Every structure is written in C-alpha cells, then in structure tokens.
GROMACS .gro file of C-alpha atoms in nm:
model
  324
    1MET     CA    1   1.256  -6.611  -2.743
    2LYS     CA    2   1.167  -6.680  -3.107
    3THR     CA    3   1.388  -6.959  -3.308
    4THR     CA    4   1.432  -6.975  -3.660
    5VAL     CA    5   1.503  -7.354  -3.871
    6LEU     CA    6   1.696  -7.213  -4.184
    7PRO     CA    7   1.700  -7.501  -4.485
    8ILE     CA    8   2.093  -7.577  -4.409
    9GLN     CA    9   2.058  -7.922  -4.609
   10ARG     CA   10   2.171  -7.788  -4.970
   11TYR     CA   11   2.511  -7.674  -4.786
   12GLY     CA   12   2.797  -7.844  -4.740
   13THR     CA   13   2.985  -7.911  -4.431
   14ALA     CA   14   3.190  -7.642  -4.390
   15GLN     CA   15   2.971  -7.440  -4.460
   16LYS     CA   16   2.712  -7.594  -4.178
   17LEU     CA   17   2.962  -7.550  -3.947
   18LEU     CA   18   2.995  -7.200  -3.975
   19LEU     CA   19   2.647  -7.174  -3.970
   20ILE     CA   20   2.549  -7.391  -3.657
   21PHE     CA   21   2.864  -7.152  -3.485
   22PHE     CA   22   2.715  -6.770  -3.573
   23ILE     CA   23   2.396  -6.914  -3.486
   24LEU     CA   24   2.531  -7.059  -3.117
   25MET     CA   25   2.684  -6.714  -3.093
   26ILE     CA   26   2.370  -6.510  -3.141
   27LEU     CA   27   2.181  -6.754  -2.918
   28SER     CA   28   2.399  -6.753  -2.669
   29ILE     CA   29   2.429  -6.314  -2.727
   30GLU     CA   30   2.052  -6.341  -2.659
   31SER     CA   31   2.059  -6.528  -2.340
   32ALA     CA   32   2.268  -6.273  -2.185
   33TYR     CA   33   1.963  -6.007  -2.277
   34GLY     CA   34   2.279  -5.730  -2.431
   35GLN     CA   35   2.522  -5.835  -2.199
   36PRO     CA   36   2.916  -5.883  -2.301
   37TYR     CA   37   2.944  -6.194  -2.446
   38LYS     CA   38   3.301  -6.404  -2.357
   39ALA     CA   39   3.429  -6.725  -2.468
   40ASP     CA   40   3.669  -6.888  -2.265
   41LEU     CA   41   3.971  -7.096  -2.502
   42PRO     CA   42   4.222  -7.334  -2.365
   43SER     CA   43   4.520  -7.231  -2.148
   44GLY     CA   44   4.718  -7.046  -2.335
   45SER     CA   45   4.503  -6.974  -2.595
   46LEU     CA   46   4.338  -6.606  -2.685
   47GLY     CA   47   4.085  -6.452  -2.500
   48LEU     CA   48   3.754  -6.329  -2.674
   49ARG     CA   49   3.522  -6.087  -2.506
   50LEU     CA   50   3.240  -5.901  -2.732
   51ASN     CA   51   3.094  -5.619  -2.599
   52ALA     CA   52   2.779  -5.438  -2.690
   53THR     CA   53   2.866  -5.080  -2.486
   54GLN     CA   54   3.031  -4.990  -2.163
   55GLY     CA   55   2.891  -4.715  -1.918
   56GLY     CA   56   2.653  -4.641  -2.183
   57GLY     CA   57   2.862  -4.398  -2.383
   58ASN     CA   58   3.118  -4.651  -2.599
   59SER     CA   59   3.066  -4.794  -2.896
   60PRO     CA   60   3.100  -5.222  -2.920
   61TYR     CA   61   3.425  -5.358  -2.863
   62ILE     CA   62   3.613  -5.678  -2.944
   63LEU     CA   63   3.850  -5.750  -2.682
   64PHE     CA   64   4.118  -6.098  -2.768
   65ASP     CA   65   4.345  -6.064  -2.410
   66ALA     CA   66   4.620  -6.274  -2.434
   67ARG     CA   67   4.613  -6.328  -2.047
   68ASN     CA   68   4.265  -6.467  -2.145
   69ALA     CA   69   4.128  -6.297  -1.816
   70ASP     CA   70   3.870  -5.978  -1.715
   71SER     CA   71   4.159  -5.785  -1.491
   72GLY     CA   72   4.503  -5.691  -1.450
   73ALA     CA   73   4.552  -5.775  -1.833
   74SER     CA   74   4.861  -5.629  -2.049
   75SER     CA   75   4.938  -5.597  -2.405
   76VAL     CA   76   4.643  -5.685  -2.538
   77PHE     CA   77   4.458  -5.597  -2.882
   78LEU     CA   78   4.080  -5.358  -2.899
   79GLN     CA   79   3.876  -5.363  -3.185
   80ARG     CA   80   3.552  -5.136  -3.141
   81GLN     CA   81   3.370  -4.931  -3.375
   82GLU     CA   82   3.352  -4.582  -3.290
   83GLY     CA   83   3.141  -4.269  -3.518
   84ASN     CA   84   3.094  -4.498  -3.807
   85SER     CA   85   3.520  -4.551  -3.764
   86LEU     CA   86   3.669  -4.878  -3.724
   87VAL     CA   87   3.976  -4.890  -3.461
   88PHE     CA   88   4.218  -5.096  -3.342
   89ARG     CA   89   4.435  -5.019  -3.029
   90ARG     CA   90   4.596  -5.132  -2.778
   91TYR     CA   91   4.567  -5.070  -2.419
   92ASN     CA   92   4.755  -5.149  -2.141
   93ASN     CA   93   4.517  -5.143  -1.795
   94THR     CA   94   4.211  -5.329  -1.597
   95ASN     CA   95   3.986  -5.101  -1.812
   96PRO     CA   96   4.014  -5.146  -2.210
   97LEU     CA   97   3.852  -4.852  -2.255
   98SER     CA   98   4.159  -4.615  -2.067
   99ASP     CA   99   4.605  -4.582  -2.118
  100GLN     CA  100   4.465  -4.715  -2.525
  101ARG     CA  101   4.739  -4.631  -2.791
  102LEU     CA  102   4.575  -4.598  -3.147
  103LEU     CA  103   4.740  -4.904  -3.403
  104MET     CA  104   4.523  -4.847  -3.677
  105LYS     CA  105   4.181  -4.696  -3.824
  106MET     CA  106   3.953  -4.687  -4.106
  107VAL     CA  107   3.706  -4.399  -4.113
  108ASN     CA  108   3.395  -4.397  -4.291
  109ASN     CA  109   3.528  -4.312  -4.617
  110GLY     CA  110   3.644  -4.597  -4.687
  111ASN     CA  111   4.076  -4.464  -4.592
  112ILE     CA  112   4.256  -4.644  -4.353
  113GLY     CA  113   4.553  -4.508  -4.089
  114VAL     CA  114   4.845  -4.646  -3.982
  115LEU     CA  115   4.935  -4.459  -3.565
  116THR     CA  116   4.741  -4.181  -3.699
  117ASN     CA  117   4.360  -4.073  -3.606
  118SER     CA  118   4.286  -3.850  -3.964
  119PRO     CA  119   4.371  -4.092  -4.260
  120GLN     CA  120   4.412  -3.889  -4.589
  121GLU     CA  121   4.423  -4.152  -4.789
  122ARG     CA  122   4.280  -4.421  -4.903
  123PHE     CA  123   4.608  -4.564  -4.677
  124HIS     CA  124   4.840  -4.302  -4.456
  125VAL     CA  125   5.087  -4.437  -4.247
  126ASN     CA  126   5.213  -4.216  -4.009
  127GLY     CA  127   5.642  -4.389  -3.951
  128ASN     CA  128   5.840  -4.605  -4.227
  129VAL     CA  129   5.680  -4.825  -4.433
  130ARG     CA  130   5.866  -5.157  -4.547
  131SER     CA  131   5.819  -5.388  -4.803
  132ASP     CA  132   6.030  -5.718  -4.892
  133ARG     CA  133   5.879  -5.739  -5.223
  134GLU     CA  134   5.857  -5.574  -5.488
  135PHE     CA  135   5.619  -5.211  -5.497
  136ILE     CA  136   5.432  -5.161  -5.753
  137ALA     CA  137   5.130  -4.891  -5.832
  138ARG     CA  138   4.907  -4.784  -6.120
  139GLY     CA  139   4.868  -4.451  -6.290
  140LYS     CA  140   4.585  -4.252  -6.182
  141ASN     CA  141   4.248  -4.159  -6.449
  142GLY     CA  142   4.280  -4.440  -6.649
  143GLN     CA  143   4.678  -4.370  -6.712
  144ALA     CA  144   4.835  -4.691  -6.915
  145ASN     CA  145   5.229  -4.684  -6.656
  146PHE     CA  146   5.214  -4.772  -6.338
  147HIS     CA  147   5.367  -4.444  -6.145
  148SER     CA  148   5.409  -4.396  -5.793
  149ARG     CA  149   5.501  -4.034  -5.573
  150PHE     CA  150   5.691  -3.936  -5.266
  151GLY     CA  151   5.645  -3.572  -5.135
  152SER     CA  152   5.563  -3.321  -4.911
  153ASP     CA  153   5.178  -3.268  -4.881
  154GLY     CA  154   5.113  -3.206  -5.251
  155VAL     CA  155   5.237  -2.854  -5.285
  156ASN     CA  156   5.623  -2.835  -5.283
  157HIS     CA  157   5.932  -3.095  -5.357
  158ARG     CA  158   5.794  -3.399  -5.514
  159ILE     CA  159   5.911  -3.707  -5.668
  160GLU     CA  160   5.690  -3.917  -5.915
  161LEU     CA  161   5.828  -4.278  -6.080
  162ARG     CA  162   5.656  -4.381  -6.368
  163THR     CA  163   5.691  -4.655  -6.609
  164GLY     CA  164   5.576  -4.759  -6.960
  165ASN     CA  165   5.774  -4.701  -7.275
  166THR     CA  166   5.963  -4.455  -7.137
  167PRO     CA  167   6.043  -4.471  -6.751
  168TYR     CA  168   6.153  -4.157  -6.577
  169ILE     CA  169   6.203  -3.988  -6.269
  170ASP     CA  170   6.043  -3.654  -6.220
  171PHE     CA  171   6.125  -3.380  -5.935
  172SER     CA  172   5.923  -3.132  -5.894
  173ASN     CA  173   6.017  -2.819  -5.680
  174ASN     CA  174   5.658  -2.633  -5.669
  175VAL     CA  175   5.391  -2.903  -5.778
  176ALA     CA  176   5.124  -2.665  -5.719
  177ASN     CA  177   4.848  -2.657  -6.007
  178THR     CA  178   5.009  -2.798  -6.166
  179ALA     CA  179   4.948  -3.114  -6.414
  180ASP     CA  180   5.042  -3.451  -6.381
  181ALA     CA  181   5.321  -3.416  -6.656
  182ASP     CA  182   5.501  -3.090  -6.506
  183PHE     CA  183   5.871  -3.144  -6.376
  184ASP     CA  184   6.153  -2.906  -6.288
  185ALA     CA  185   6.397  -3.180  -6.379
  186ARG     CA  186   6.370  -3.585  -6.502
  187ILE     CA  187   6.574  -3.840  -6.585
  188ILE     CA  188   6.411  -4.050  -6.800
  189LEU     CA  189   6.522  -4.393  -7.029
  190GLU     CA  190   6.503  -4.321  -7.402
  191ASN     CA  191   6.570  -4.579  -7.663
  192GLU     CA  192   6.807  -4.794  -7.717
  193ASN     CA  193   6.902  -4.743  -7.310
  194VAL     CA  194   7.005  -4.379  -7.332
  195LEU     CA  195   6.971  -4.206  -7.003
  196GLY     CA  196   6.874  -3.848  -7.055
  197ILE     CA  197   6.834  -3.587  -6.816
  198ARG     CA  198   6.567  -3.314  -6.904
  199GLY     CA  199   6.497  -2.896  -6.758
  200ALA     CA  200   6.799  -2.948  -6.514
  201ARG     CA  201   7.169  -2.846  -6.507
  202LEU     CA  202   7.425  -3.162  -6.373
  203ALA     CA  203   7.644  -3.075  -6.130
  204ILE     CA  204   7.908  -3.342  -6.015
  205GLY     CA  205   8.071  -3.295  -5.710
  206ASP     CA  206   8.115  -3.030  -5.498
  207VAL     CA  207   8.057  -2.744  -5.778
  208ASN     CA  208   7.743  -2.553  -5.893
  209ALA     CA  209   7.648  -2.554  -6.264
  210PRO     CA  210   7.607  -2.159  -6.329
  211ILE     CA  211   7.379  -2.067  -6.619
  212GLY     CA  212   7.460  -2.150  -6.959
  213PHE     CA  213   7.589  -2.436  -6.875
  214PRO     CA  214   7.446  -2.796  -6.886
  215LEU     CA  215   7.713  -2.962  -6.668
  216ALA     CA  216   7.965  -2.862  -6.451
  217VAL     CA  217   8.256  -3.135  -6.277
  218ASP     CA  218   8.478  -3.055  -5.941
  219GLY     CA  219   8.749  -3.234  -6.075
  220ARG     CA  220   8.957  -3.436  -6.368
  221VAL     CA  221   8.737  -3.638  -6.625
  222LEU     CA  222   8.878  -3.879  -6.854
  223ALA     CA  223   8.781  -3.992  -7.165
  224THR     CA  224   8.924  -4.201  -7.487
  225GLY     CA  225   8.786  -3.883  -7.729
  226MET     CA  226   8.587  -3.559  -7.722
  227LYS     CA  227   8.366  -3.416  -8.004
  228ILE     CA  228   8.247  -3.042  -8.037
  229GLN     CA  229   7.965  -3.070  -8.224
  230THR     CA  230   7.873  -2.732  -8.378
  231VAL     CA  231   8.089  -2.455  -8.465
  232ASP     CA  232   8.046  -2.128  -8.593
  233ASN     CA  233   8.216  -1.958  -8.791
  234TRP     CA  234   8.545  -2.224  -8.858
  235PRO     CA  235   8.839  -1.980  -8.940
  236ASP     CA  236   8.848  -2.105  -9.327
  237TYR     CA  237   8.789  -1.731  -9.430
  238VAL     CA  238   9.201  -1.694  -9.368
  239PHE     CA  239   9.241  -1.853  -9.689
  240GLU     CA  240   8.980  -1.596  -9.835
  241ALA     CA  241   9.115  -1.378 -10.095
  242ASP     CA  242   8.998  -1.061  -9.909
  243TYR     CA  243   9.156  -1.172  -9.567
  244GLN     CA  244   9.288  -0.907  -9.489
  245LEU     CA  245   9.640  -1.099  -9.337
  246ARG     CA  246   9.806  -0.791  -9.081
  247PRO     CA  247  10.175  -0.724  -9.155
  248LEU     CA  248  10.421  -0.882  -8.935
  249SER     CA  249  10.578  -0.620  -8.754
  250GLU     CA  250  10.197  -0.546  -8.695
  251VAL     CA  251  10.181  -0.864  -8.508
  252GLU     CA  252  10.521  -0.762  -8.349
  253ALA     CA  253  10.393  -0.458  -8.198
  254PHE     CA  254  10.092  -0.601  -8.114
  255ILE     CA  255  10.248  -0.831  -7.892
  256LYS     CA  256  10.498  -0.605  -7.741
  257THR     CA  257  10.239  -0.376  -7.614
  258ASN     CA  258   9.975  -0.667  -7.473
  259LYS     CA  259  10.199  -0.982  -7.427
  260HIS     CA  260   9.953  -1.260  -7.645
  261LEU     CA  261   9.850  -1.271  -7.980
  262PRO     CA  262   9.527  -1.047  -8.172
  263GLU     CA  263   9.227  -1.234  -8.070
  264ILE     CA  264   9.377  -1.459  -7.870
  265PRO     CA  265   9.269  -1.445  -7.454
  266SER     CA  266   9.516  -1.278  -7.215
  267ALA     CA  267   9.547  -1.446  -6.836
  268GLU     CA  268   9.359  -1.125  -6.688
  269GLN     CA  269   9.067  -1.210  -6.963
  270ILE     CA  270   9.153  -1.592  -6.897
  271ALA     CA  271   9.085  -1.571  -6.495
  272ALA     CA  272   8.867  -1.279  -6.518
  273GLN     CA  273   8.608  -1.587  -6.685
  274ASN     CA  274   8.685  -1.780  -6.426
  275GLY     CA  275   8.815  -2.042  -6.723
  276PHE     CA  276   8.802  -2.040  -7.105
  277ASP     CA  277   8.566  -2.217  -7.388
  278VAL     CA  278   8.738  -2.530  -7.517
  279ALA     CA  279   8.567  -2.448  -7.828
  280ALA     CA  280   8.598  -2.039  -7.882
  281ILE     CA  281   8.961  -2.101  -7.782
  282ASN     CA  282   9.082  -2.403  -8.058
  283LYS     CA  283   8.899  -2.230  -8.329
  284ALA     CA  284   9.058  -1.882  -8.194
  285LEU     CA  285   9.406  -2.124  -8.212
  286LEU     CA  286   9.366  -2.300  -8.548
  287GLU     CA  287   9.303  -1.876  -8.707
  288LYS     CA  288   9.611  -1.829  -8.578
  289VAL     CA  289   9.813  -2.167  -8.699
  290GLU     CA  290   9.601  -2.065  -9.081
  291GLU     CA  291   9.772  -1.733  -9.001
  292LEU     CA  292  10.107  -1.835  -8.960
  293THR     CA  293  10.118  -2.123  -9.272
  294LEU     CA  294   9.970  -1.788  -9.488
  295TYR     CA  295  10.304  -1.592  -9.325
  296THR     CA  296  10.534  -1.906  -9.397
  297ILE     CA  297  10.438  -1.921  -9.755
  298ALA     CA  298  10.478  -1.517  -9.863
  299GLN     CA  299  10.812  -1.606  -9.632
  300GLU     CA  300  10.901  -1.896  -9.876
  301LYS     CA  301  10.807  -1.720 -10.195
  302GLN     CA  302  10.983  -1.421 -10.130
  303LEU     CA  303  11.290  -1.660 -10.018
  304ALA     CA  304  11.235  -1.794 -10.343
  305ILE     CA  305  11.281  -1.441 -10.555
  306GLN     CA  306  11.597  -1.438 -10.378
  307GLN     CA  307  11.720  -1.713 -10.452
  308GLU     CA  308  11.687  -1.680 -10.751
  309ARG     CA  309  11.856  -1.309 -10.778
  310LEU     CA  310  12.146  -1.406 -10.594
  311THR     CA  311  12.166  -1.663 -10.835
  312ALA     CA  312  12.197  -1.422 -11.129
  313LEU     CA  313  12.470  -1.251 -10.926
  314ALA     CA  314  12.619  -1.553 -10.908
  315ALA     CA  315  12.631  -1.589 -11.231
  316LYS     CA  316  12.704  -1.228 -11.353
  317VAL     CA  317  13.013  -1.221 -11.080
  318ASP     CA  318  13.187  -1.590 -11.258
  319GLN     CA  319  13.156  -1.403 -11.629
  320LEU     CA  320  13.336  -1.114 -11.466
  321ILE     CA  321  13.591  -1.311 -11.280
  322SER     CA  322  13.635  -1.602 -11.613
  323LYS     CA  323  13.716  -1.224 -11.803
  324LYS     CA  324  13.991  -1.113 -11.600
   0.00000   0.00000   0.00000
C-alpha cells in the first residue's frame, strides 16, 4: 500500500486534526480491502457504519445505529446513494436494506423531496410545512418584488402573494398558459392604505353577488353616511319652461287605475325585481316632489286670484249696503 505524505505545516491546528482524521479513515478503509468500515463509539452514542456495497448490487450507504449494534437494530437512519440520488431512509429490521421508509431524497437535478420519491420542484414536501418565522420568497426571473404561489398542479386554482410598492393577493381559477400578471380576482393595498378588490364581485354573508352588482350583503348595513356618486339626468328638468306637468285630474285617474304614482314602480314591480335601485328611486321621488312643488305654486297663484276677486266682491257688497 502506497502512502503519501502531505506538507501539512502550512495548515492550522484544527485543519491538521481534520486532515489527519480523514487520512486515518482512508487508511482504515483501505486496510479493510473494501470491506465495510465500522466505527464503534462509547456506549450510549451512535454507531457509524460505512458500506461500499452489499450483495454486489446495492449502492454505498452510511448507517447510523442508535443501538450501536449490527443486529436487532431499530429506529435507525440510513443515508445511501442510489442512481445518482442521495436518499435518507429509516428502517426497522436487522437488514438495513429492508422494511424501509423514505424520509428525504435529493435527485441528480438538485430537486429535494421530503416523503416523496419524485420531487418535482427544488423543494417538494409530501405533507404539511411549518415555519415558526417569516416565510420569504424572491421573485423569479429577476422580478424585484417577493412572491409566493399556492395552488394545484399549475393548471387550475392558484393563489399568489406579492409584495412591492402595492402588495396584493391574486386568485386564479384557470392559470393554464397565462402570464404571472393574469388573475381572476385581486386584493391589493393601494396608495393611502386603500384596500381594493379587482376583477371580482364581493359577497358578504350567505348571498351571491349577481352580475352587475360588485357588492352583495346578506343583512343590514350600518353607515354614518352614503354618497351616490353619479346619477344621470337629475330632475332639474321639471323646472324647465317646456316641461309638461300632468293635470291633477289626470294624476287622479292614473292613481285610481294603477294604485301608485306615475313613474314610480308598483309593489308588484319591486317584488319582481327583488328590490329597487336606491339612486333611481330617489331620483323618481325627487321628480314627484318637484312636480308637487309646481302644483302647490299653481294652486297658490289660483288662490291669490280668487282672493282678489273675493275682496272686490266684498267691497261692492259693502257699497250696496251703505246706499240703502
């Protein structure tokens, strides 16, 4: 056996001890002529066994034996290389290559799997994952913001979390052949701490939000104020000179026939529509208030004319009485 002496003077004490340890290990393995190397440690410590092969067909492995024995071992861990993959296994048998349970595997492309034999990503876990600290992921392809994805097989149903100047959460029902920016619904924190919802209708409680209604609430809504931002054709047209005000007799006939005011929905219409539009009904009611104002003004003018006539008639009556 040929032994090589290395110039170890240039190494530090710790490096020298480590180098000597590996040299002694190599020499011990060489002296065993390829047979398994076994290191028996003090009682209560782990037993260590290095095996180049077993039965001529299995890959090399390192055995950590908690019982410090070769037979009757239990609760032990096995690390071995098979097919260019590094595997961690647990077994409960005297034969370290039987009754095994896969713990972790690193395949030749660098993917690492926990409790899975075929890791599909750089880190693939078959089970729950727990972190007692913050979970941080960098954006891919040079993206500046952090992002994390949760979902199925990349075809349907994905949740994506991103940070940056405007952090957001994306929900996707169909993510096949789509870009990272595509989403079906997004919750986003915008400037001035405004939390916005994009691409989806919001339903609160046991209710669906129909198409055309971004918000549906099952229950009462409490607010200190409400503003309807845009209402088309506000009823100022009632006060235009060319507005055709219905005669009160016509309004009376309509009420007798239909049991509601003109241009105001009936109870049957409200029921058929499952409610009413607040902006539309307020606009219609304002139109009626303005029409009522015109009726009142007209009646006041009529009363003023009649009062003048009554005053004139009273004066004539007084003159006739005084001549008698």
